[in-house]
CSV table of C-alpha atoms and ligand atoms in Angstrom, one decimal:
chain,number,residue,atom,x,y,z
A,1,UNK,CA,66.1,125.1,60.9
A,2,UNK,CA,69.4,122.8,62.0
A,3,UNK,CA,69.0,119.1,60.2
A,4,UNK,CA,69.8,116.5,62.7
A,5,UNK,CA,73.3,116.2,64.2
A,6,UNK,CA,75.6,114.3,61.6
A,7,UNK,CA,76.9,111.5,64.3
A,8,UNK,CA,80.5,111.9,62.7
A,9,UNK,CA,81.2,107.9,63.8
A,10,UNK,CA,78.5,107.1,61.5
A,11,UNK,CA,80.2,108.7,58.3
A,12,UNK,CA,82.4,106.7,56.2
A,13,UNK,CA,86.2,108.1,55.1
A,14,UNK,CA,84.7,109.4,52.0
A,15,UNK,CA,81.7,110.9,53.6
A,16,UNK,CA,84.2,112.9,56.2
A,17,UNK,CA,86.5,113.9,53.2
A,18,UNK,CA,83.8,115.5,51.6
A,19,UNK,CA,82.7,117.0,54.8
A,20,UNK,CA,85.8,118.5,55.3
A,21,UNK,CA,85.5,120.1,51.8
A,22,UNK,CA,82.5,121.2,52.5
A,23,UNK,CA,83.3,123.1,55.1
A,24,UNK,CA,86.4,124.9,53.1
A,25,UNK,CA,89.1,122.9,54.2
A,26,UNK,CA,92.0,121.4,53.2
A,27,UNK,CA,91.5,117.2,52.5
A,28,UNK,CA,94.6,116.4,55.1
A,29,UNK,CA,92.3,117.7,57.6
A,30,UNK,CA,90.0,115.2,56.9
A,31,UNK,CA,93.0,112.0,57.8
A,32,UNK,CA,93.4,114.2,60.9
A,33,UNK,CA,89.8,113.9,62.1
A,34,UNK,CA,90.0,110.3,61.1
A,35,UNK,CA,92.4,109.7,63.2
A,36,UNK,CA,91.0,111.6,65.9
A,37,UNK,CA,88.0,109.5,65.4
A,38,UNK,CA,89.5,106.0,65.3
A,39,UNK,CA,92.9,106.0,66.2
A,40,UNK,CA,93.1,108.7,69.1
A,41,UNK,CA,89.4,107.8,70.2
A,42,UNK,CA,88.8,111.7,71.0
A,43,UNK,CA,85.9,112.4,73.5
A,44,UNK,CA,84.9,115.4,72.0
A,45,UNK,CA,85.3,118.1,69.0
A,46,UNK,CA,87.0,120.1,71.3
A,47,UNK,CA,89.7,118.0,72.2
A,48,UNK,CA,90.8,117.5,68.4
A,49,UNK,CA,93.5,119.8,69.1
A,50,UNK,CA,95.4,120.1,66.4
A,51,UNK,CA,92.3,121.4,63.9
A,52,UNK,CA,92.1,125.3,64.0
A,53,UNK,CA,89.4,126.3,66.8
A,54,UNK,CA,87.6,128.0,64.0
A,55,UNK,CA,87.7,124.6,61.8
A,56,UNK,CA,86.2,123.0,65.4
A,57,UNK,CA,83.4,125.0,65.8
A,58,UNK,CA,82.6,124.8,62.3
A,59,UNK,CA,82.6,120.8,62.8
A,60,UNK,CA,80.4,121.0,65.7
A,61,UNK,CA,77.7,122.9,64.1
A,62,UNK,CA,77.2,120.2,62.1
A,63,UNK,CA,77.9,117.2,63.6
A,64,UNK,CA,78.6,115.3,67.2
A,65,UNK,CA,80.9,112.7,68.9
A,66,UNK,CA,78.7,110.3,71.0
A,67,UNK,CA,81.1,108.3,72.9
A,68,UNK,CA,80.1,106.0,75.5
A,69,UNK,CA,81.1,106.8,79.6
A,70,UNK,CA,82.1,104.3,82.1
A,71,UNK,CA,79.9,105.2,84.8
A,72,UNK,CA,80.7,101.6,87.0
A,73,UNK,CA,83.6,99.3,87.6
A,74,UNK,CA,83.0,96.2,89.3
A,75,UNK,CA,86.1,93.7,90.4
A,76,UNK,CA,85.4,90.3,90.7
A,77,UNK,CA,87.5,88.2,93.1
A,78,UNK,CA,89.2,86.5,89.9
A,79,UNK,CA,90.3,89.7,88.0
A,80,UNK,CA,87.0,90.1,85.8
A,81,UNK,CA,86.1,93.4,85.6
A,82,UNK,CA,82.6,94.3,84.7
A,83,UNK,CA,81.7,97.8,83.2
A,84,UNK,CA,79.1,99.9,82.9
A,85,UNK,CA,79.1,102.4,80.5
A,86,UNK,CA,76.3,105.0,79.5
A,87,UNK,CA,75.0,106.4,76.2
A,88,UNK,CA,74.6,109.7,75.0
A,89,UNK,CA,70.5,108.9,75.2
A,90,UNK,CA,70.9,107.8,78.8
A,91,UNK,CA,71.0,104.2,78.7
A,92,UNK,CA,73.3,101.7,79.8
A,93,UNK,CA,75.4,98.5,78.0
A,94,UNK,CA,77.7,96.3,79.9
A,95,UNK,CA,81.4,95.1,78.8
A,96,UNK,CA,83.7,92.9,80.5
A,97,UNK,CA,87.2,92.8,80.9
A,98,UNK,CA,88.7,89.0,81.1
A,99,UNK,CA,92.0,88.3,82.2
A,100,UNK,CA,93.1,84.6,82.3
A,101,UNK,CA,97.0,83.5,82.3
A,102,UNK,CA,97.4,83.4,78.5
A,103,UNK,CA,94.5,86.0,77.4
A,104,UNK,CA,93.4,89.7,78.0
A,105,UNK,CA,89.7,89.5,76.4
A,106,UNK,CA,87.4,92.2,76.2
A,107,UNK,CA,83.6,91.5,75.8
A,108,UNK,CA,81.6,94.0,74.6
A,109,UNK,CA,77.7,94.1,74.0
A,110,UNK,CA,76.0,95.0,70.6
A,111,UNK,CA,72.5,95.9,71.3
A,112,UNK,CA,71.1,97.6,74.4
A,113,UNK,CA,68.8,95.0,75.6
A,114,UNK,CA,68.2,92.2,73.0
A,115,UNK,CA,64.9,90.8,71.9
A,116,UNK,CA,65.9,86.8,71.4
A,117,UNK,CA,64.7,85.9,75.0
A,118,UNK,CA,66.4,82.3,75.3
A,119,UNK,CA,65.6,81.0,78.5
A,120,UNK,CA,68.6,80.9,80.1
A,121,UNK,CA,70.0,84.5,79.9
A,122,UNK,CA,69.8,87.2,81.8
A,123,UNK,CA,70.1,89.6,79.0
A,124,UNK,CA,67.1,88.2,77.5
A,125,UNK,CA,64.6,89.5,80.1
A,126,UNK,CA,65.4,92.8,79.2
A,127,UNK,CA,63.4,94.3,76.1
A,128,UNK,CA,65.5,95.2,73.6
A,129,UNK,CA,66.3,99.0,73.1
A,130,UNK,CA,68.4,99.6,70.2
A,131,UNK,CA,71.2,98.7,68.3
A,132,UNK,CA,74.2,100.2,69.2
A,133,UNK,CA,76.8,101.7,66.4
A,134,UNK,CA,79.9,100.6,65.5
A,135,UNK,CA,81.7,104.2,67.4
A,136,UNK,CA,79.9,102.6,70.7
A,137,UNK,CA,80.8,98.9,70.1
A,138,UNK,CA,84.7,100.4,69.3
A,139,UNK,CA,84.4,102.2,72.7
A,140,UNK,CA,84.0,99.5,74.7
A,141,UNK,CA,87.0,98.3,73.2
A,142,UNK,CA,88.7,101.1,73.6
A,143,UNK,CA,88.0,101.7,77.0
A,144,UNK,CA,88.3,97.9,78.5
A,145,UNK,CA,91.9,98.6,77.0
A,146,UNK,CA,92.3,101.3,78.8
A,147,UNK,CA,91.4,99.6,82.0
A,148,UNK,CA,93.4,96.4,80.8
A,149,UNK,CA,96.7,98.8,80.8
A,150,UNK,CA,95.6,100.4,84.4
A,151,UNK,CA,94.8,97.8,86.3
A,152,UNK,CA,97.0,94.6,84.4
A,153,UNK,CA,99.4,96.6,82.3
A,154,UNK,CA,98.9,94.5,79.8
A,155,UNK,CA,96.8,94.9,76.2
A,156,UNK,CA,94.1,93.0,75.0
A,157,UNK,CA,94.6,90.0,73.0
A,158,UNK,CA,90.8,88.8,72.1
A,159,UNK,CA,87.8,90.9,71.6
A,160,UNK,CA,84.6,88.6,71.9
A,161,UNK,CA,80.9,90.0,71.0
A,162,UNK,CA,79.7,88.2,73.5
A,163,UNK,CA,78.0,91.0,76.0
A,164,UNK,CA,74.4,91.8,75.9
A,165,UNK,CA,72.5,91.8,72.1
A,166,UNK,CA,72.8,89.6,69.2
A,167,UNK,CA,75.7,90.9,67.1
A,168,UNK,CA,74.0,89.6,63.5
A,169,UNK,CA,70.8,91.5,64.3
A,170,UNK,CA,72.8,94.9,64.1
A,171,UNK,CA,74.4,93.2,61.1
A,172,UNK,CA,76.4,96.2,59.9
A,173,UNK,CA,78.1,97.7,62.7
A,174,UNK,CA,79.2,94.7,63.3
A,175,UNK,CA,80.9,94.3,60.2
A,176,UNK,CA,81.7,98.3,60.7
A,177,UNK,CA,83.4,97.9,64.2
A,178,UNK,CA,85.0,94.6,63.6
A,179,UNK,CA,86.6,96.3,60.5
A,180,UNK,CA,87.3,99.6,62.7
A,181,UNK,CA,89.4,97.3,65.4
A,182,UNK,CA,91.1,95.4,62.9
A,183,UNK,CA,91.9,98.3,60.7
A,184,UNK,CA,95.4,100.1,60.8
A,185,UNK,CA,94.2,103.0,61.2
A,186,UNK,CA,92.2,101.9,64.1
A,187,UNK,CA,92.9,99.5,66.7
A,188,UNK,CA,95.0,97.5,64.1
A,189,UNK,CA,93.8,93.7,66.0
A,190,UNK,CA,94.1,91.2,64.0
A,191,UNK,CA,90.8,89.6,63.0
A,192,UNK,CA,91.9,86.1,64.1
A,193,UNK,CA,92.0,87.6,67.6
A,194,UNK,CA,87.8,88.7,66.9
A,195,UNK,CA,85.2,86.2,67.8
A,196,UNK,CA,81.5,86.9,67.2
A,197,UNK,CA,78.9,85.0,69.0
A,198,UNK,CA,75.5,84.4,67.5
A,199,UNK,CA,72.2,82.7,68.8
A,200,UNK,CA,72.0,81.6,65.6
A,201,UNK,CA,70.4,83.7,62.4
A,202,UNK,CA,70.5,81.5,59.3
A,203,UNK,CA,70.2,83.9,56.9
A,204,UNK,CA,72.6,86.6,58.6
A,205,UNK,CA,75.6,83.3,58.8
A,206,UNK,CA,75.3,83.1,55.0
A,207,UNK,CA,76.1,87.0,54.6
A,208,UNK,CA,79.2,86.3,56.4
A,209,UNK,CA,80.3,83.6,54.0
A,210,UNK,CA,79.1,86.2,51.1
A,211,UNK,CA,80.7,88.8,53.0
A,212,UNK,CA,83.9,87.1,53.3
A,213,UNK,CA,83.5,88.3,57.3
A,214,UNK,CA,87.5,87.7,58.5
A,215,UNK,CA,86.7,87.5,62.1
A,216,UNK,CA,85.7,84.0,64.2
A,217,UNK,CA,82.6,82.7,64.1
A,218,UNK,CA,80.8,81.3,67.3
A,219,UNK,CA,77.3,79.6,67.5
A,220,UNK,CA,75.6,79.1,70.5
A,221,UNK,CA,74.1,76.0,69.8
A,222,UNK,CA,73.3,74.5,73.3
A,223,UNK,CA,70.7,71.7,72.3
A,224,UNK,CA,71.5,69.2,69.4
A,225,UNK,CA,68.1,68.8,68.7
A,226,UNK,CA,65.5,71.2,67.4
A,227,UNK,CA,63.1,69.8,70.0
A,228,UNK,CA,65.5,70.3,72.7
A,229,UNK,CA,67.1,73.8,71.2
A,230,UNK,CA,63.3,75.2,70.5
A,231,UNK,CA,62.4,74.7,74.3
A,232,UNK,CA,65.1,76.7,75.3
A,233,UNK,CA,65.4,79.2,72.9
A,234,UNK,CA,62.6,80.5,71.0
A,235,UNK,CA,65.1,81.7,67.9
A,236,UNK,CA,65.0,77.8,67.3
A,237,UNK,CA,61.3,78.3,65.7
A,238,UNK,CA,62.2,80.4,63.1
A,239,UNK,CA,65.8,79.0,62.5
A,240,UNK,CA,66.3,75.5,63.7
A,241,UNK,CA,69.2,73.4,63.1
A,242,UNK,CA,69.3,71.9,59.5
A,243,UNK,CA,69.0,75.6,58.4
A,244,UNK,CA,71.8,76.4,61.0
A,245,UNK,CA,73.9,73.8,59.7
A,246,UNK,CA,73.1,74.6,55.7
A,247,UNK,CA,73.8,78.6,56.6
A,248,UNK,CA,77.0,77.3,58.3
A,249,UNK,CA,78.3,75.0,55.6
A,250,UNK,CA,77.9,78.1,53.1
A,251,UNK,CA,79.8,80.1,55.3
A,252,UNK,CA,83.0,77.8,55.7
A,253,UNK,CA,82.9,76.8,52.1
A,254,UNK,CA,83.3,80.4,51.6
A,255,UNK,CA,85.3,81.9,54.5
A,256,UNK,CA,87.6,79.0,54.5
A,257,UNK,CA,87.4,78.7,58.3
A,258,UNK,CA,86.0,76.2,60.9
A,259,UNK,CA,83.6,77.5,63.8
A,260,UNK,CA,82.9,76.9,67.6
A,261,UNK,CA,79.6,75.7,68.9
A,262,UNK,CA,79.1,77.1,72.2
A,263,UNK,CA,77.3,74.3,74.5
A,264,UNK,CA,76.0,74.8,77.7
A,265,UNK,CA,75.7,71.8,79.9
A,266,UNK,CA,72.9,71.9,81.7
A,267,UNK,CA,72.5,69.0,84.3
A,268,UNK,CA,70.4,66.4,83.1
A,269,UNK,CA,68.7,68.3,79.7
A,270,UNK,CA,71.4,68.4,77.1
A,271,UNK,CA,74.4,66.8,79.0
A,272,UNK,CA,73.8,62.6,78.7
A,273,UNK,CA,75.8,60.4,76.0
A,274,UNK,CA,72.8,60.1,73.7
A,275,UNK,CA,73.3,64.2,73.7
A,276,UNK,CA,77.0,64.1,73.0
A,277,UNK,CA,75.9,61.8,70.1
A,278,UNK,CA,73.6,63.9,69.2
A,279,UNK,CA,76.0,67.0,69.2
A,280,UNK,CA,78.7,64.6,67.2
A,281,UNK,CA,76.5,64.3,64.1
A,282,UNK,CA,75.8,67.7,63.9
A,283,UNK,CA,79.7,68.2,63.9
A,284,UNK,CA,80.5,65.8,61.1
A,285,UNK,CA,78.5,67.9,59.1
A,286,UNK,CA,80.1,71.2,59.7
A,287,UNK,CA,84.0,72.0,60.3
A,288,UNK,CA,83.7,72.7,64.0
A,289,UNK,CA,85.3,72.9,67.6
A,290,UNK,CA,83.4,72.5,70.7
A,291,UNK,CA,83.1,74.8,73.7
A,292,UNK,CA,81.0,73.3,76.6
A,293,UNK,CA,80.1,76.1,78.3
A,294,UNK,CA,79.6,76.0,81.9
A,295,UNK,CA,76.4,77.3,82.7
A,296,UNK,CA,75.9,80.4,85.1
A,297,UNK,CA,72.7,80.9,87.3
A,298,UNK,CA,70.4,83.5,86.3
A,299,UNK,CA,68.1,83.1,89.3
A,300,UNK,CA,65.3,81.1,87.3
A,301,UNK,CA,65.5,77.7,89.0
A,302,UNK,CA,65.0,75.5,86.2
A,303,UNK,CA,68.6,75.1,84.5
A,304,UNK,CA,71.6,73.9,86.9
A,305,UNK,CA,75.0,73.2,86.1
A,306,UNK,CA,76.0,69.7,85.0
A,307,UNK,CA,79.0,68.2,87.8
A,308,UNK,CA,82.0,68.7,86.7
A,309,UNK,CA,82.7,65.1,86.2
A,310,UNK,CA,79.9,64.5,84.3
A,311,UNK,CA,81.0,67.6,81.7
A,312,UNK,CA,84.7,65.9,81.4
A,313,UNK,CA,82.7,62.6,80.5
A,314,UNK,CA,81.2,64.4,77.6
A,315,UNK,CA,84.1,65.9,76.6
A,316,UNK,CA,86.3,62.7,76.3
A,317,UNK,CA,83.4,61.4,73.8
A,318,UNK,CA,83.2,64.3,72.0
A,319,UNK,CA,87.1,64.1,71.8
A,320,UNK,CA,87.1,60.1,70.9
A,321,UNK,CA,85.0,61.5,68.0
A,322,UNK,CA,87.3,63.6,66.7
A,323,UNK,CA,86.0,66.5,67.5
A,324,UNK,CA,88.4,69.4,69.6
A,325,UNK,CA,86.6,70.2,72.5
A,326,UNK,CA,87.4,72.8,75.5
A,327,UNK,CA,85.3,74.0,78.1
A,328,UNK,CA,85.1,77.1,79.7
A,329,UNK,CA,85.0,77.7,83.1
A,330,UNK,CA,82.7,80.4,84.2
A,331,UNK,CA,84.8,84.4,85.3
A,332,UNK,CA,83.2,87.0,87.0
A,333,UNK,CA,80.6,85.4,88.6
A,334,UNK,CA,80.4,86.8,91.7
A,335,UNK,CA,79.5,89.9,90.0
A,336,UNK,CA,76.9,89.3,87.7
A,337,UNK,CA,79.6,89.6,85.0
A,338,UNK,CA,79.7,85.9,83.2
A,339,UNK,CA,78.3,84.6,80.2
A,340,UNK,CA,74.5,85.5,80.1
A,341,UNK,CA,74.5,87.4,83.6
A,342,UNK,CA,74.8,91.3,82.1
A,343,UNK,CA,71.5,92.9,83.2
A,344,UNK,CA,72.0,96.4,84.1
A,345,UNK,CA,71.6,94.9,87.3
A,346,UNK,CA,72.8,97.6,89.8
A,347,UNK,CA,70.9,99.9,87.7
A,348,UNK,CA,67.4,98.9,86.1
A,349,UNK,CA,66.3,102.9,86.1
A,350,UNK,CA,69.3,103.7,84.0
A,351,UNK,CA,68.5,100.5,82.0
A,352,UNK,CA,65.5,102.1,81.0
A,353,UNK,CA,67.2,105.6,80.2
A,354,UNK,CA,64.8,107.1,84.0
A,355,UNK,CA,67.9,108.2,85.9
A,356,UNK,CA,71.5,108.8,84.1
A,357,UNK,CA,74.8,108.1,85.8
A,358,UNK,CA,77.6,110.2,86.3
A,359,UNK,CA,80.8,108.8,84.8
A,360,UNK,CA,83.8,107.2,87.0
A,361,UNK,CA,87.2,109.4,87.2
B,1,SAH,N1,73.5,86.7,71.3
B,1,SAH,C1,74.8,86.2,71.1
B,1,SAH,C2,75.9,86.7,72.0
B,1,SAH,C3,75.5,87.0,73.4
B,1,SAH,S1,75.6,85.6,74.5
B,1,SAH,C4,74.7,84.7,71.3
B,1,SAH,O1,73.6,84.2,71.7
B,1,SAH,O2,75.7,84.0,71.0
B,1,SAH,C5,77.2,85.0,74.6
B,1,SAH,C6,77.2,83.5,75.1
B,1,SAH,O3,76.8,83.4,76.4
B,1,SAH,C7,76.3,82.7,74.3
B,1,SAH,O4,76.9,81.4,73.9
B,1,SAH,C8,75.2,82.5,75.2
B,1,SAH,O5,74.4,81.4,74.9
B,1,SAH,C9,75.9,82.3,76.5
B,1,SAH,N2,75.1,82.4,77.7
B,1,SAH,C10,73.9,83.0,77.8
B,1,SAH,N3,73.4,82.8,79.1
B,1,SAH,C11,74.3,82.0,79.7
B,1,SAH,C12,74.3,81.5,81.1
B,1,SAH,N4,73.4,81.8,81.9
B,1,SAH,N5,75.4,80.7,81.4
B,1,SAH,C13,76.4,80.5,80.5
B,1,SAH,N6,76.4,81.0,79.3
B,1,SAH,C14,75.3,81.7,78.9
């Protein structure tokens, strides 16, 4: 008899103006539950209080909120803040909360799980689940800002999609959220202040440029050879670097912006001279900054971190090139909340949707 729950984060302005009709009423109703959707970031029907109770219950016949709940808060020593938050199916996605001097970031995941498995990342030794939709990718926003204001009173400035999943694999609520955080009638960020990461999905990249995608553009590049790149992460195989580089030029030409390789240094695979030479021709082929990216253990033995003296060595050649380069010391370690360390590790049976949290108050 009833159809499958309209998720009402999934429906598009037009689709909840004619749902509102639909259900006999007026169209400004339908502004008001957009802006309990988006703007007010309403937990529930219910609590869209200024729609007639009768107009409520109508809603919820017919459709559901699925918002995410923070069910953990971890505090690193250095002010990262790592949170768990649960699904309405009973599984569990990380996002992080980075404060640093000059930036608030939030990091927020975009799959549950993710199915690239580079070597190196923690997220990768989990299977990959789903994709999550652009209402639970906006939550973690939402709520990391909400937690920026408790704990720092200060907003976010950065949103990075760098939390567990590859954002280009769930293609379309990234666009979706991205647009939904930049949007006035959302979070109203600016898109300059949006970074999205990818492993590196040729034919996804050229969308963007076709796309005219407005947010940054990060590639996690890590080896500059496809020998070196392929034995660390298997994506390599199916999309090594001349395509990576082709997809990339595309993409500037058409988005008239530059983008960021991410680098890892790992000691003594990717982080001699002949590497930064390497890593410079690639980079005279694209408009790009560097971010060597120091690398955090994941308990497999067989990366380490390059010295810190041996990282500055490669960024003064990269820089006598030319080529802007920063690198990025490692936050949250300590708990398991740095680049490549979100593994639902506190909590592999909610992970895998056996035992469900209850939320944090
Ligand atoms: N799938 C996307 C986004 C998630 S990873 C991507 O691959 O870009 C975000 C960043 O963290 C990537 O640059 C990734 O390569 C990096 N990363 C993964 N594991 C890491 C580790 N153990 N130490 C440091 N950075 C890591």
């Amino acid at each position: 008899m009833n159809a499958k729950p309209i998720d009402l984060r999934e429906l598009s302005k037009e689709e909840v103006i004619s749902l509102v009709a639909e259900l006999g009423e007026k169209p400004y109703r339908a502004a008001q539950v957009w802006e309990w959707l988006w703007k007010t970031h309403a937990s529930s029907i219910e609590a869209m209080s200024n729609l007639s109770k009768d107009f409520r219950a109508k809603l919820a016949e017919r459709a559901v909120l699925r918002p995410l709940v923070v069910v953990e808060e971890q505090k690193s020593t250095d002010g990262t803040i790592k949170c768990a938050f649960r699904t309405w199916d009973g599984h569990v996605v990380e996002g992080v909360l980075i404060p640093t001097e000059k930036r608030i970031t939030a990091c927020v995941s975009s799959q549950i799980g993710c199915s690239l498995d580079c070597d190196f990342c923690a997220t990768g030794k989990l299977k990959r689940v789903r994709n999550l939709s652009a209402g639970e990718i906006v939550d973690q926003v939402v709520q990391i800002a909400r937690l920026a204001e408790k704990y720092l009173k200060r907003p976010l400035t950065n949103i990075v999609y760098m939390g567990m999943g590859e954002p280009l694999l769930n293609y379309t609520n990234t666009m979706r959220s991205a647009e939904r955080i930049n949007a006035e009638d959302g979070l109203g960020m600016s898109y300059r202040r949006i970074t999205v990461s990818t492993a590196g999905l040729a034919k996804q990249i050229r969308q963007l440029g076709d796309d005219g995608a407005k947010f940054n553009l990060a590639l996690s590049l890590h080896a500059a050879t496809d020998e070196k790149r392929s034995s660390m992460m298997p994506i390599n195989d199916s999309n090594n670097i001349e395509e990576l580089v082709a997809a990339l030029r595309h993409y500037t030409r058409l988005t008239r912006k530059n983008v960021t390789f991410e680098y890892i240094l790992f000691r003594d695979l990717n982080d001699s001279l002949e590497d930064a030479r390497d890593l410079v021709r690639i980079c005279s082929k694209v408009d790009a900054k560097v971010n060597l990216i120091e690398y955090n253990p994941t308990d497999d033995g067989r990366f380490q971190r390059t010295p810190i003296e041996k990282a500055l060595q490669f960024q003064n050649y990269l820089e006598s090139k030319g080529i802007t380069t920063r690198i990025r010391r490692s936050r949250g370690r300590d708990i398991d909340a740095a680049c490549g360390q979100l593994a639902n590790k506190n909590e592999p049976a909610v992970a895998s949707g056996e035992r469900v949290m209850k939320p944090v108050r």
